[in-house]
Amino acid sequence: MDIRGLQIFLAVTETLNFSRAALRLHISVSAVSRTIQRLEEDLGQVLLERDQRSMRLTPAGRTFREYAQRSMAAWLEVRSQMRGDAQLAGEVNLFCSVTASYSILAPVLEAFRVRQPGVEIMMHTGDQADGIERVLSGQDDVAVSSRPQYLPPKLGFLSLLQTPMVVCIPAGDCAVRRSMLSGDPASPDFDWSGIPFIVPERGVTKDMLDSWFERRRSQPRIYAQVSGHEAIVAMVGLGLGVGIAPDLVIQASGITGRVSPVTVWEPLPALDIGLCCLSSRLADPRVKSLWDVAQQTYGAAL
């Protein structure tokens, strides 16, 4: 099975789109389609279910993707050894939030570029709550994510830093701020039931907030469920409700003057933020090199 065919298949699994895979590899869409068809014929299995609207991997496709990833990693390592060249080539798909791209990854990527100039980082940004799922599904090699309470067994996690979780309220005079300051949020008897909350749609911080309210034996009045901590901070700054967000996100938001932290009874635990990837992907020397650079960058700073 030729390496080029594996490269094309992996590009399709990452983009789930023949046109985007072709654009990434600088080949025609028909060449991508023919390659996938040939692989399916050789294997006697349907690898991708596709219609006019969407594309997804079949169970056989997921199994073959793991084989393709291992094979590509082994081939790159052998090629590097035979060339007597320590420099790697290719790309690493990396997912993170916009805030993480400059607040966390900047020193890592700067050091990685010096060490591995032949490896291209394909960065995708979005809600950090999606990071683990994107890695598990094979969409990305590595993601910046908060560590969940229960880490999937096939996932590796490299802790980089911890950031406090902050309950924040609007800094300007408004009904939300007056409601919060009419009592003492640091008291276990504070009544949260009438306070409008802007909450995460999903992820570690949603689970954290749900558990916190469960211990309060109280349910918040949900004003909005949003994707991403950046949106929570922005909406709090507009006076629309109370929210929780990592201090790192608040400080990087550019609107710190529009939100105020409040002390609450039983503060929320800090977020453990780091890199995650499938443990099997660390066999890829490009992924392992990025992992090592991140560990060295933050290990030196701790």
PDB file of C-alpha atoms in Angstrom:
ATOM      1  CA  MET A   1       0.000   0.000   0.000  1.00  0.00           C
ATOM      2  CA  ASP A   2       1.639   3.237  -1.156  1.00  0.00           C
ATOM      3  CA  ILE A   3       2.452   6.107   1.187  1.00  0.00           C
ATOM      4  CA  ARG A   4       0.780   8.671  -1.050  1.00  0.00           C
ATOM      5  CA  GLY A   5      -2.494   6.789  -0.786  1.00  0.00           C
ATOM      6  CA  LEU A   6      -2.239   6.851   3.000  1.00  0.00           C
ATOM      7  CA  GLN A   7      -1.509  10.586   2.942  1.00  0.00           C
ATOM      8  CA  ILE A   8      -4.596  11.230   0.837  1.00  0.00           C
ATOM      9  CA  PHE A   9      -6.777   9.026   3.040  1.00  0.00           C
ATOM     10  CA  LEU A  10      -5.601  10.789   6.208  1.00  0.00           C
ATOM     11  CA  ALA A  11      -6.224  14.201   4.659  1.00  0.00           C
ATOM     12  CA  VAL A  12      -9.787  13.124   3.878  1.00  0.00           C
ATOM     13  CA  THR A  13     -10.347  11.839   7.431  1.00  0.00           C
ATOM     14  CA  GLU A  14      -9.135  15.162   8.832  1.00  0.00           C
ATOM     15  CA  THR A  15     -11.217  17.385   6.557  1.00  0.00           C
ATOM     16  CA  LEU A  16     -14.157  15.034   5.847  1.00  0.00           C
ATOM     17  CA  ASN A  17     -14.327  16.752   2.483  1.00  0.00           C
ATOM     18  CA  PHE A  18     -12.763  15.705  -0.838  1.00  0.00           C
ATOM     19  CA  SER A  19     -12.382  19.294  -2.054  1.00  0.00           C
ATOM     20  CA  ARG A  20     -10.603  20.508   1.102  1.00  0.00           C
ATOM     21  CA  ALA A  21      -8.349  17.435   1.111  1.00  0.00           C
ATOM     22  CA  ALA A  22      -7.443  18.076  -2.531  1.00  0.00           C
ATOM     23  CA  LEU A  23      -6.696  21.726  -1.783  1.00  0.00           C
ATOM     24  CA  ARG A  24      -4.463  20.776   1.133  1.00  0.00           C
ATOM     25  CA  LEU A  25      -2.489  18.268  -0.953  1.00  0.00           C
ATOM     26  CA  HIS A  26      -2.438  20.350  -4.159  1.00  0.00           C
ATOM     27  CA  ILE A  27      -4.071  17.643  -6.248  1.00  0.00           C
ATOM     28  CA  SER A  28      -7.375  17.297  -8.086  1.00  0.00           C
ATOM     29  CA  VAL A  29     -10.620  16.251  -6.418  1.00  0.00           C
ATOM     30  CA  SER A  30     -10.897  13.369  -8.881  1.00  0.00           C
ATOM     31  CA  ALA A  31      -7.468  12.093  -7.759  1.00  0.00           C
ATOM     32  CA  VAL A  32      -8.674  12.075  -4.153  1.00  0.00           C
ATOM     33  CA  SER A  33     -11.880  10.263  -5.112  1.00  0.00           C
ATOM     34  CA  ARG A  34     -10.016   7.644  -7.160  1.00  0.00           C
ATOM     35  CA  THR A  35      -7.579   6.983  -4.306  1.00  0.00           C
ATOM     36  CA  ILE A  36     -10.349   6.398  -1.774  1.00  0.00           C
ATOM     37  CA  GLN A  37     -12.205   4.165  -4.222  1.00  0.00           C
ATOM     38  CA  ARG A  38      -9.049   2.131  -4.854  1.00  0.00           C
ATOM     39  CA  LEU A  39      -8.391   1.717  -1.119  1.00  0.00           C
ATOM     40  CA  GLU A  40     -11.943   0.523  -0.548  1.00  0.00           C
ATOM     41  CA  GLU A  41     -11.629  -1.967  -3.408  1.00  0.00           C
ATOM     42  CA  ASP A  42      -8.275  -3.265  -2.117  1.00  0.00           C
ATOM     43  CA  LEU A  43      -9.630  -3.688   1.423  1.00  0.00           C
ATOM     44  CA  GLY A  44     -13.067  -4.916   0.443  1.00  0.00           C
ATOM     45  CA  GLN A  45     -14.581  -2.461   2.921  1.00  0.00           C
ATOM     46  CA  VAL A  46     -16.414   0.845   2.784  1.00  0.00           C
ATOM     47  CA  LEU A  47     -14.175   3.350   4.587  1.00  0.00           C
ATOM     48  CA  LEU A  48     -16.320   6.471   4.254  1.00  0.00           C
ATOM     49  CA  GLU A  49     -20.069   6.885   4.210  1.00  0.00           C
ATOM     50  CA  ARG A  50     -20.841   9.862   2.036  1.00  0.00           C
ATOM     51  CA  ASP A  51     -23.783  11.659   0.538  1.00  0.00           C
ATOM     52  CA  GLN A  52     -24.332  15.110  -0.929  1.00  0.00           C
ATOM     53  CA  ARG A  53     -24.323  16.775   2.495  1.00  0.00           C
ATOM     54  CA  SER A  54     -21.833  14.991   4.715  1.00  0.00           C
ATOM     55  CA  MET A  55     -19.107  12.399   5.065  1.00  0.00           C
ATOM     56  CA  ARG A  56     -18.177  10.213   8.019  1.00  0.00           C
ATOM     57  CA  LEU A  57     -15.861   7.327   8.776  1.00  0.00           C
ATOM     58  CA  THR A  58     -17.274   3.826   9.035  1.00  0.00           C
ATOM     59  CA  PRO A  59     -15.991   1.454  11.760  1.00  0.00           C
ATOM     60  CA  ALA A  60     -13.680  -0.031   9.109  1.00  0.00           C
ATOM     61  CA  GLY A  61     -12.557   3.497   8.232  1.00  0.00           C
ATOM     62  CA  ARG A  62     -11.657   4.254  11.846  1.00  0.00           C
ATOM     63  CA  THR A  63      -9.653   1.035  12.093  1.00  0.00           C
ATOM     64  CA  PHE A  64      -7.819   1.795   8.857  1.00  0.00           C
ATOM     65  CA  ARG A  65      -7.131   5.363  10.002  1.00  0.00           C
ATOM     66  CA  GLU A  66      -5.226   4.027  13.030  1.00  0.00           C
ATOM     67  CA  TYR A  67      -3.193   1.788  10.712  1.00  0.00           C
ATOM     68  CA  ALA A  68      -2.519   4.690   8.340  1.00  0.00           C
ATOM     69  CA  GLN A  69      -1.367   6.949  11.171  1.00  0.00           C
ATOM     70  CA  ARG A  70       1.023   4.300  12.516  1.00  0.00           C
ATOM     71  CA  SER A  71       2.354   3.546   9.049  1.00  0.00           C
ATOM     72  CA  MET A  72       2.946   7.210   8.226  1.00  0.00           C
ATOM     73  CA  ALA A  73       4.741   7.775  11.522  1.00  0.00           C
ATOM     74  CA  ALA A  74       6.974   4.737  10.975  1.00  0.00           C
ATOM     75  CA  TRP A  75       7.753   5.765   7.396  1.00  0.00           C
ATOM     76  CA  LEU A  76       8.694   9.312   8.407  1.00  0.00           C
ATOM     77  CA  GLU A  77      10.982   8.010  11.134  1.00  0.00           C
ATOM     78  CA  VAL A  78      12.712   5.543   8.799  1.00  0.00           C
ATOM     79  CA  ARG A  79      13.098   8.181   6.089  1.00  0.00           C
ATOM     80  CA  SER A  80      14.675  10.564   8.579  1.00  0.00           C
ATOM     81  CA  GLN A  81      17.095   7.882   9.822  1.00  0.00           C
ATOM     82  CA  MET A  82      18.119   6.820   6.312  1.00  0.00           C
ATOM     83  CA  ARG A  83      18.747  10.403   5.282  1.00  0.00           C
ATOM     84  CA  GLY A  84      20.849  10.903   8.393  1.00  0.00           C
ATOM     85  CA  ASP A  85      18.780  14.020   8.961  1.00  0.00           C
ATOM     86  CA  ALA A  86      17.273  14.965  12.294  1.00  0.00           C
ATOM     87  CA  GLN A  87      14.822  17.315  10.587  1.00  0.00           C
ATOM     88  CA  LEU A  88      11.260  16.092  10.201  1.00  0.00           C
ATOM     89  CA  ALA A  89       8.770  17.084   7.516  1.00  0.00           C
ATOM     90  CA  GLY A  90       5.003  17.080   7.176  1.00  0.00           C
ATOM     91  CA  GLU A  91       2.324  18.604   9.357  1.00  0.00           C
ATOM     92  CA  VAL A  92       0.642  18.392  12.751  1.00  0.00           C
ATOM     93  CA  ASN A  93      -3.023  19.292  13.145  1.00  0.00           C
ATOM     94  CA  LEU A  94      -3.492  21.343  16.309  1.00  0.00           C
ATOM     95  CA  PHE A  95      -6.792  22.509  17.843  1.00  0.00           C
ATOM     96  CA  CYS A  96      -7.129  25.293  20.413  1.00  0.00           C
ATOM     97  CA  SER A  97      -9.193  28.285  21.428  1.00  0.00           C
ATOM     98  CA  VAL A  98      -8.252  31.702  20.074  1.00  0.00           C
ATOM     99  CA  THR A  99      -7.056  32.723  23.546  1.00  0.00           C
ATOM    100  CA  ALA A 100      -4.856  29.633  23.849  1.00  0.00           C
ATOM    101  CA  SER A 101      -3.269  30.309  20.468  1.00  0.00           C
ATOM    102  CA  TYR A 102      -1.420  33.332  21.830  1.00  0.00           C
ATOM    103  CA  SER A 103      -1.638  33.016  25.629  1.00  0.00           C
ATOM    104  CA  ILE A 104      -0.436  29.410  25.858  1.00  0.00           C
ATOM    105  CA  LEU A 105       0.952  28.214  22.543  1.00  0.00           C
ATOM    106  CA  ALA A 106       3.028  31.198  21.424  1.00  0.00           C
ATOM    107  CA  PRO A 107       6.275  30.202  23.211  1.00  0.00           C
ATOM    108  CA  VAL A 108       5.758  26.533  22.327  1.00  0.00           C
ATOM    109  CA  LEU A 109       5.283  27.173  18.617  1.00  0.00           C
ATOM    110  CA  GLU A 110       8.198  29.592  18.507  1.00  0.00           C
ATOM    111  CA  ALA A 111      10.513  26.953  19.979  1.00  0.00           C
ATOM    112  CA  PHE A 112       9.042  24.214  17.787  1.00  0.00           C
ATOM    113  CA  ARG A 113       9.594  26.252  14.622  1.00  0.00           C
ATOM    114  CA  VAL A 114      13.290  26.523  15.485  1.00  0.00           C
ATOM    115  CA  ARG A 115      13.624  22.815  16.247  1.00  0.00           C
ATOM    116  CA  GLN A 116      11.506  21.445  13.401  1.00  0.00           C
ATOM    117  CA  PRO A 117      11.333  24.015  10.596  1.00  0.00           C
ATOM    118  CA  GLY A 118      10.143  21.362   8.148  1.00  0.00           C
ATOM    119  CA  VAL A 119       6.965  20.570  10.102  1.00  0.00           C
ATOM    120  CA  GLU A 120       3.941  22.735   9.422  1.00  0.00           C
ATOM    121  CA  ILE A 121       1.427  23.372  12.208  1.00  0.00           C
ATOM    122  CA  MET A 122      -2.131  23.288  10.848  1.00  0.00           C
ATOM    123  CA  MET A 123      -3.988  25.243  13.524  1.00  0.00           C
ATOM    124  CA  HIS A 124      -7.745  25.027  13.925  1.00  0.00           C
ATOM    125  CA  THR A 125      -9.521  27.249  16.456  1.00  0.00           C
ATOM    126  CA  GLY A 126     -12.825  26.929  18.278  1.00  0.00           C
ATOM    127  CA  ASP A 127     -14.358  26.190  21.663  1.00  0.00           C
ATOM    128  CA  GLN A 128     -11.769  24.471  23.846  1.00  0.00           C
ATOM    129  CA  ALA A 129     -14.545  22.190  25.126  1.00  0.00           C
ATOM    130  CA  ASP A 130     -14.430  20.450  21.726  1.00  0.00           C
ATOM    131  CA  GLY A 131     -10.716  19.650  21.927  1.00  0.00           C
ATOM    132  CA  ILE A 132     -10.837  16.173  23.443  1.00  0.00           C
ATOM    133  CA  GLU A 133     -13.609  14.995  21.131  1.00  0.00           C
ATOM    134  CA  ARG A 134     -11.738  16.281  18.071  1.00  0.00           C
ATOM    135  CA  VAL A 135      -8.636  14.351  19.137  1.00  0.00           C
ATOM    136  CA  LEU A 136     -10.611  11.179  19.880  1.00  0.00           C
ATOM    137  CA  SER A 137     -12.352  11.396  16.502  1.00  0.00           C
ATOM    138  CA  GLY A 138      -9.051  11.880  14.662  1.00  0.00           C
ATOM    139  CA  GLN A 139      -9.872  15.356  13.360  1.00  0.00           C
ATOM    140  CA  ASP A 140      -6.776  16.748  15.071  1.00  0.00           C
ATOM    141  CA  ASP A 141      -3.513  15.267  16.308  1.00  0.00           C
ATOM    142  CA  VAL A 142      -3.199  17.488  19.372  1.00  0.00           C
ATOM    143  CA  ALA A 143      -5.511  19.866  21.232  1.00  0.00           C
ATOM    144  CA  VAL A 144      -5.158  22.397  24.021  1.00  0.00           C
ATOM    145  CA  SER A 145      -7.777  21.402  26.569  1.00  0.00           C
ATOM    146  CA  SER A 146      -8.792  21.481  30.193  1.00  0.00           C
ATOM    147  CA  ARG A 147      -8.173  18.174  31.918  1.00  0.00           C
ATOM    148  CA  PRO A 148     -11.498  16.415  32.540  1.00  0.00           C
ATOM    149  CA  GLN A 149     -12.278  14.636  35.770  1.00  0.00           C
ATOM    150  CA  TYR A 150     -12.203  11.329  33.924  1.00  0.00           C
ATOM    151  CA  LEU A 151      -9.567  11.093  31.207  1.00  0.00           C
ATOM    152  CA  PRO A 152     -10.302   8.538  28.459  1.00  0.00           C
ATOM    153  CA  PRO A 153      -7.771   5.686  28.838  1.00  0.00           C
ATOM    154  CA  LYS A 154      -6.388   5.987  25.296  1.00  0.00           C
ATOM    155  CA  LEU A 155      -5.719   9.708  25.701  1.00  0.00           C
ATOM    156  CA  GLY A 156      -2.424  11.240  26.802  1.00  0.00           C
ATOM    157  CA  PHE A 157      -2.488  14.544  28.691  1.00  0.00           C
ATOM    158  CA  LEU A 158       0.434  16.900  29.319  1.00  0.00           C
ATOM    159  CA  SER A 159      -0.286  19.519  31.991  1.00  0.00           C
ATOM    160  CA  LEU A 160       1.140  22.932  31.118  1.00  0.00           C
ATOM    161  CA  LEU A 161      -0.393  25.366  33.596  1.00  0.00           C
ATOM    162  CA  GLN A 162      -3.216  25.985  36.022  1.00  0.00           C
ATOM    163  CA  THR A 163      -5.491  29.001  35.978  1.00  0.00           C
ATOM    164  CA  PRO A 164      -8.057  30.005  38.625  1.00  0.00           C
ATOM    165  CA  MET A 165     -11.734  29.857  37.745  1.00  0.00           C
ATOM    166  CA  VAL A 166     -13.384  33.206  38.412  1.00  0.00           C
ATOM    167  CA  VAL A 167     -17.018  34.064  39.065  1.00  0.00           C
ATOM    168  CA  CYS A 168     -17.412  37.424  37.367  1.00  0.00           C
ATOM    169  CA  ILE A 169     -20.122  40.071  37.295  1.00  0.00           C
ATOM    170  CA  PRO A 170     -20.579  43.258  35.260  1.00  0.00           C
ATOM    171  CA  ALA A 171     -18.343  46.094  36.445  1.00  0.00           C
ATOM    172  CA  GLY A 172     -20.827  48.767  35.399  1.00  0.00           C
ATOM    173  CA  ASP A 173     -23.969  49.603  37.320  1.00  0.00           C
ATOM    174  CA  CYS A 174     -26.827  47.378  36.147  1.00  0.00           C
ATOM    175  CA  ALA A 175     -29.583  45.157  37.529  1.00  0.00           C
ATOM    176  CA  VAL A 176     -27.315  42.083  37.527  1.00  0.00           C
ATOM    177  CA  ARG A 177     -24.594  43.791  39.537  1.00  0.00           C
ATOM    178  CA  ARG A 178     -27.106  45.232  42.011  1.00  0.00           C
ATOM    179  CA  SER A 179     -28.685  41.796  42.532  1.00  0.00           C
ATOM    180  CA  MET A 180     -25.305  40.252  43.282  1.00  0.00           C
ATOM    181  CA  LEU A 181     -24.185  42.987  45.650  1.00  0.00           C
ATOM    182  CA  SER A 182     -27.495  43.145  47.517  1.00  0.00           C
ATOM    183  CA  GLY A 183     -26.321  40.088  49.443  1.00  0.00           C
ATOM    184  CA  ASP A 184     -23.042  38.370  50.263  1.00  0.00           C
ATOM    185  CA  PRO A 185     -21.978  35.851  47.576  1.00  0.00           C
ATOM    186  CA  ALA A 186     -19.292  34.587  49.965  1.00  0.00           C
ATOM    187  CA  SER A 187     -22.001  33.355  52.339  1.00  0.00           C
ATOM    188  CA  PRO A 188     -23.282  29.765  52.089  1.00  0.00           C
ATOM    189  CA  ASP A 189     -26.782  31.210  52.491  1.00  0.00           C
ATOM    190  CA  PHE A 190     -26.619  33.470  49.440  1.00  0.00           C
ATOM    191  CA  ASP A 191     -29.651  32.928  47.194  1.00  0.00           C
ATOM    192  CA  TRP A 192     -28.453  32.198  43.665  1.00  0.00           C
ATOM    193  CA  SER A 193     -31.854  31.208  42.291  1.00  0.00           C
ATOM    194  CA  GLY A 194     -32.738  34.649  40.943  1.00  0.00           C
ATOM    195  CA  ILE A 195     -29.339  35.453  39.440  1.00  0.00           C
ATOM    196  CA  PRO A 196     -29.156  35.265  35.614  1.00  0.00           C
ATOM    197  CA  PHE A 197     -26.227  33.062  34.605  1.00  0.00           C
ATOM    198  CA  ILE A 198     -24.383  32.772  31.325  1.00  0.00           C
ATOM    199  CA  VAL A 199     -23.124  29.202  31.257  1.00  0.00           C
ATOM    200  CA  PRO A 200     -20.978  27.012  28.984  1.00  0.00           C
ATOM    201  CA  GLU A 201     -22.839  24.708  26.613  1.00  0.00           C
ATOM    202  CA  ARG A 202     -20.580  21.754  27.395  1.00  0.00           C
ATOM    203  CA  GLY A 203     -17.176  20.733  28.622  1.00  0.00           C
ATOM    204  CA  VAL A 204     -15.170  20.677  31.833  1.00  0.00           C
ATOM    205  CA  THR A 205     -16.354  24.061  33.116  1.00  0.00           C
ATOM    206  CA  LYS A 206     -20.017  23.165  32.562  1.00  0.00           C
ATOM    207  CA  ASP A 207     -19.525  19.991  34.606  1.00  0.00           C
ATOM    208  CA  MET A 208     -17.702  22.034  37.234  1.00  0.00           C
ATOM    209  CA  LEU A 209     -20.498  24.600  37.480  1.00  0.00           C
ATOM    210  CA  ASP A 210     -23.225  21.929  37.564  1.00  0.00           C
ATOM    211  CA  SER A 211     -21.471  20.197  40.478  1.00  0.00           C
ATOM    212  CA  TRP A 212     -20.997  23.505  42.285  1.00  0.00           C
ATOM    213  CA  PHE A 213     -24.703  24.340  42.076  1.00  0.00           C
ATOM    214  CA  GLU A 214     -25.645  20.807  43.067  1.00  0.00           C
ATOM    215  CA  ARG A 215     -23.654  21.226  46.274  1.00  0.00           C
ATOM    216  CA  ARG A 216     -25.462  24.538  46.817  1.00  0.00           C
ATOM    217  CA  ARG A 217     -28.746  22.653  46.339  1.00  0.00           C
ATOM    218  CA  SER A 218     -29.699  25.468  44.026  1.00  0.00           C
ATOM    219  CA  GLN A 219     -30.435  25.915  40.346  1.00  0.00           C
ATOM    220  CA  PRO A 220     -29.360  29.080  38.543  1.00  0.00           C
ATOM    221  CA  ARG A 221     -31.612  31.028  36.232  1.00  0.00           C
ATOM    222  CA  ILE A 222     -29.991  30.365  32.866  1.00  0.00           C
ATOM    223  CA  TYR A 223     -29.880  33.512  30.752  1.00  0.00           C
ATOM    224  CA  ALA A 224     -27.844  31.945  27.956  1.00  0.00           C
ATOM    225  CA  GLN A 225     -25.773  28.884  27.088  1.00  0.00           C
ATOM    226  CA  VAL A 226     -22.823  29.816  24.921  1.00  0.00           C
ATOM    227  CA  SER A 227     -19.837  28.231  23.236  1.00  0.00           C
ATOM    228  CA  GLY A 228     -16.456  29.402  24.521  1.00  0.00           C
ATOM    229  CA  HIS A 229     -15.283  31.281  27.600  1.00  0.00           C
ATOM    230  CA  GLU A 230     -14.526  34.353  25.510  1.00  0.00           C
ATOM    231  CA  ALA A 231     -18.241  34.736  24.741  1.00  0.00           C
ATOM    232  CA  ILE A 232     -19.132  34.370  28.426  1.00  0.00           C
ATOM    233  CA  VAL A 233     -16.759  37.175  29.425  1.00  0.00           C
ATOM    234  CA  ALA A 234     -18.093  39.424  26.654  1.00  0.00           C
ATOM    235  CA  MET A 235     -21.722  38.889  27.675  1.00  0.00           C
ATOM    236  CA  VAL A 236     -20.952  39.523  31.344  1.00  0.00           C
ATOM    237  CA  GLY A 237     -19.202  42.741  30.328  1.00  0.00           C
ATOM    238  CA  LEU A 238     -22.393  43.803  28.549  1.00  0.00           C
ATOM    239  CA  GLY A 239     -24.349  43.438  31.788  1.00  0.00           C
ATOM    240  CA  LEU A 240     -26.371  40.426  30.652  1.00  0.00           C
ATOM    241  CA  GLY A 241     -25.575  38.090  33.519  1.00  0.00           C
ATOM    242  CA  VAL A 242     -23.056  36.433  35.810  1.00  0.00           C
ATOM    243  CA  GLY A 243     -20.558  33.943  34.425  1.00  0.00           C
ATOM    244  CA  ILE A 244     -17.560  31.789  35.206  1.00  0.00           C
ATOM    245  CA  ALA A 245     -14.375  31.891  33.174  1.00  0.00           C
ATOM    246  CA  PRO A 246     -10.685  31.053  33.557  1.00  0.00           C
ATOM    247  CA  ASP A 247      -8.671  34.018  34.807  1.00  0.00           C
ATOM    248  CA  LEU A 248      -6.344  33.511  31.827  1.00  0.00           C
ATOM    249  CA  VAL A 249      -9.242  34.197  29.434  1.00  0.00           C
ATOM    250  CA  ILE A 250     -10.422  37.248  31.374  1.00  0.00           C
ATOM    251  CA  GLN A 251      -6.939  38.789  31.408  1.00  0.00           C
ATOM    252  CA  ALA A 252      -6.543  38.185  27.669  1.00  0.00           C
ATOM    253  CA  SER A 253     -10.026  39.436  26.782  1.00  0.00           C
ATOM    254  CA  GLY A 254      -9.176  43.119  26.467  1.00  0.00           C
ATOM    255  CA  ILE A 255     -12.260  44.051  28.529  1.00  0.00           C
ATOM    256  CA  THR A 256     -11.014  43.421  32.055  1.00  0.00           C
ATOM    257  CA  GLY A 257     -12.346  46.834  33.063  1.00  0.00           C
ATOM    258  CA  ARG A 258     -15.888  45.748  32.213  1.00  0.00           C
ATOM    259  CA  VAL A 259     -16.037  42.678  34.462  1.00  0.00           C
ATOM    260  CA  SER A 260     -15.419  42.291  38.193  1.00  0.00           C
ATOM    261  CA  PRO A 261     -14.472  39.121  40.073  1.00  0.00           C
ATOM    262  CA  VAL A 262     -16.515  38.212  43.143  1.00  0.00           C
ATOM    263  CA  THR A 263     -15.583  36.008  46.070  1.00  0.00           C
ATOM    264  CA  VAL A 264     -17.973  33.114  46.531  1.00  0.00           C
ATOM    265  CA  TRP A 265     -18.427  30.494  49.178  1.00  0.00           C
ATOM    266  CA  GLU A 266     -16.373  27.421  48.220  1.00  0.00           C
ATOM    267  CA  PRO A 267     -14.379  28.771  45.259  1.00  0.00           C
ATOM    268  CA  LEU A 268     -14.362  26.751  42.065  1.00  0.00           C
ATOM    269  CA  PRO A 269     -11.263  24.576  41.511  1.00  0.00           C
ATOM    270  CA  ALA A 270      -8.531  25.789  39.189  1.00  0.00           C
ATOM    271  CA  LEU A 271      -8.431  24.531  35.613  1.00  0.00           C
ATOM    272  CA  ASP A 272      -5.576  22.229  34.633  1.00  0.00           C
ATOM    273  CA  ILE A 273      -4.783  23.219  31.047  1.00  0.00           C
ATOM    274  CA  GLY A 274      -2.523  21.228  28.786  1.00  0.00           C
ATOM    275  CA  LEU A 275      -2.062  19.273  25.584  1.00  0.00           C
ATOM    276  CA  CYS A 276      -3.967  16.104  24.819  1.00  0.00           C
ATOM    277  CA  CYS A 277      -3.561  13.535  22.081  1.00  0.00           C
ATOM    278  CA  LEU A 278      -4.194   9.875  21.464  1.00  0.00           C
ATOM    279  CA  SER A 279      -1.375   7.973  23.168  1.00  0.00           C
ATOM    280  CA  SER A 280      -0.845   6.063  19.921  1.00  0.00           C
ATOM    281  CA  ARG A 281      -0.151   9.330  18.061  1.00  0.00           C
ATOM    282  CA  LEU A 282       2.981   9.889  20.152  1.00  0.00           C
ATOM    283  CA  ALA A 283       4.582   7.251  17.939  1.00  0.00           C
ATOM    284  CA  ASP A 284       4.564   9.911  15.214  1.00  0.00           C
ATOM    285  CA  PRO A 285       7.903  11.738  15.613  1.00  0.00           C
ATOM    286  CA  ARG A 286       6.312  15.055  14.605  1.00  0.00           C
ATOM    287  CA  VAL A 287       3.659  14.838  17.320  1.00  0.00           C
ATOM    288  CA  LYS A 288       6.219  13.587  19.849  1.00  0.00           C
ATOM    289  CA  SER A 289       8.551  16.477  19.027  1.00  0.00           C
ATOM    290  CA  LEU A 290       5.776  19.038  19.603  1.00  0.00           C
ATOM    291  CA  TRP A 291       4.885  17.279  22.866  1.00  0.00           C
ATOM    292  CA  ASP A 292       8.500  17.359  24.042  1.00  0.00           C
ATOM    293  CA  VAL A 293       8.928  21.032  23.117  1.00  0.00           C
ATOM    294  CA  ALA A 294       5.788  21.949  25.073  1.00  0.00           C
ATOM    295  CA  GLN A 295       7.001  19.995  28.089  1.00  0.00           C
ATOM    296  CA  GLN A 296      10.415  21.650  27.981  1.00  0.00           C
ATOM    297  CA  THR A 297       8.960  25.127  27.422  1.00  0.00           C
ATOM    298  CA  TYR A 298       6.611  24.998  30.377  1.00  0.00           C
ATOM    299  CA  GLY A 299       8.857  22.797  32.497  1.00  0.00           C
ATOM    300  CA  ALA A 300      11.534  25.504  32.350  1.00  0.00           C
ATOM    301  CA  ALA A 301       8.984  28.118  33.377  1.00  0.00           C
ATOM    302  CA  LEU A 302       7.616  26.244  36.393  1.00  0.00           C
TER     303      LEU A 302
END
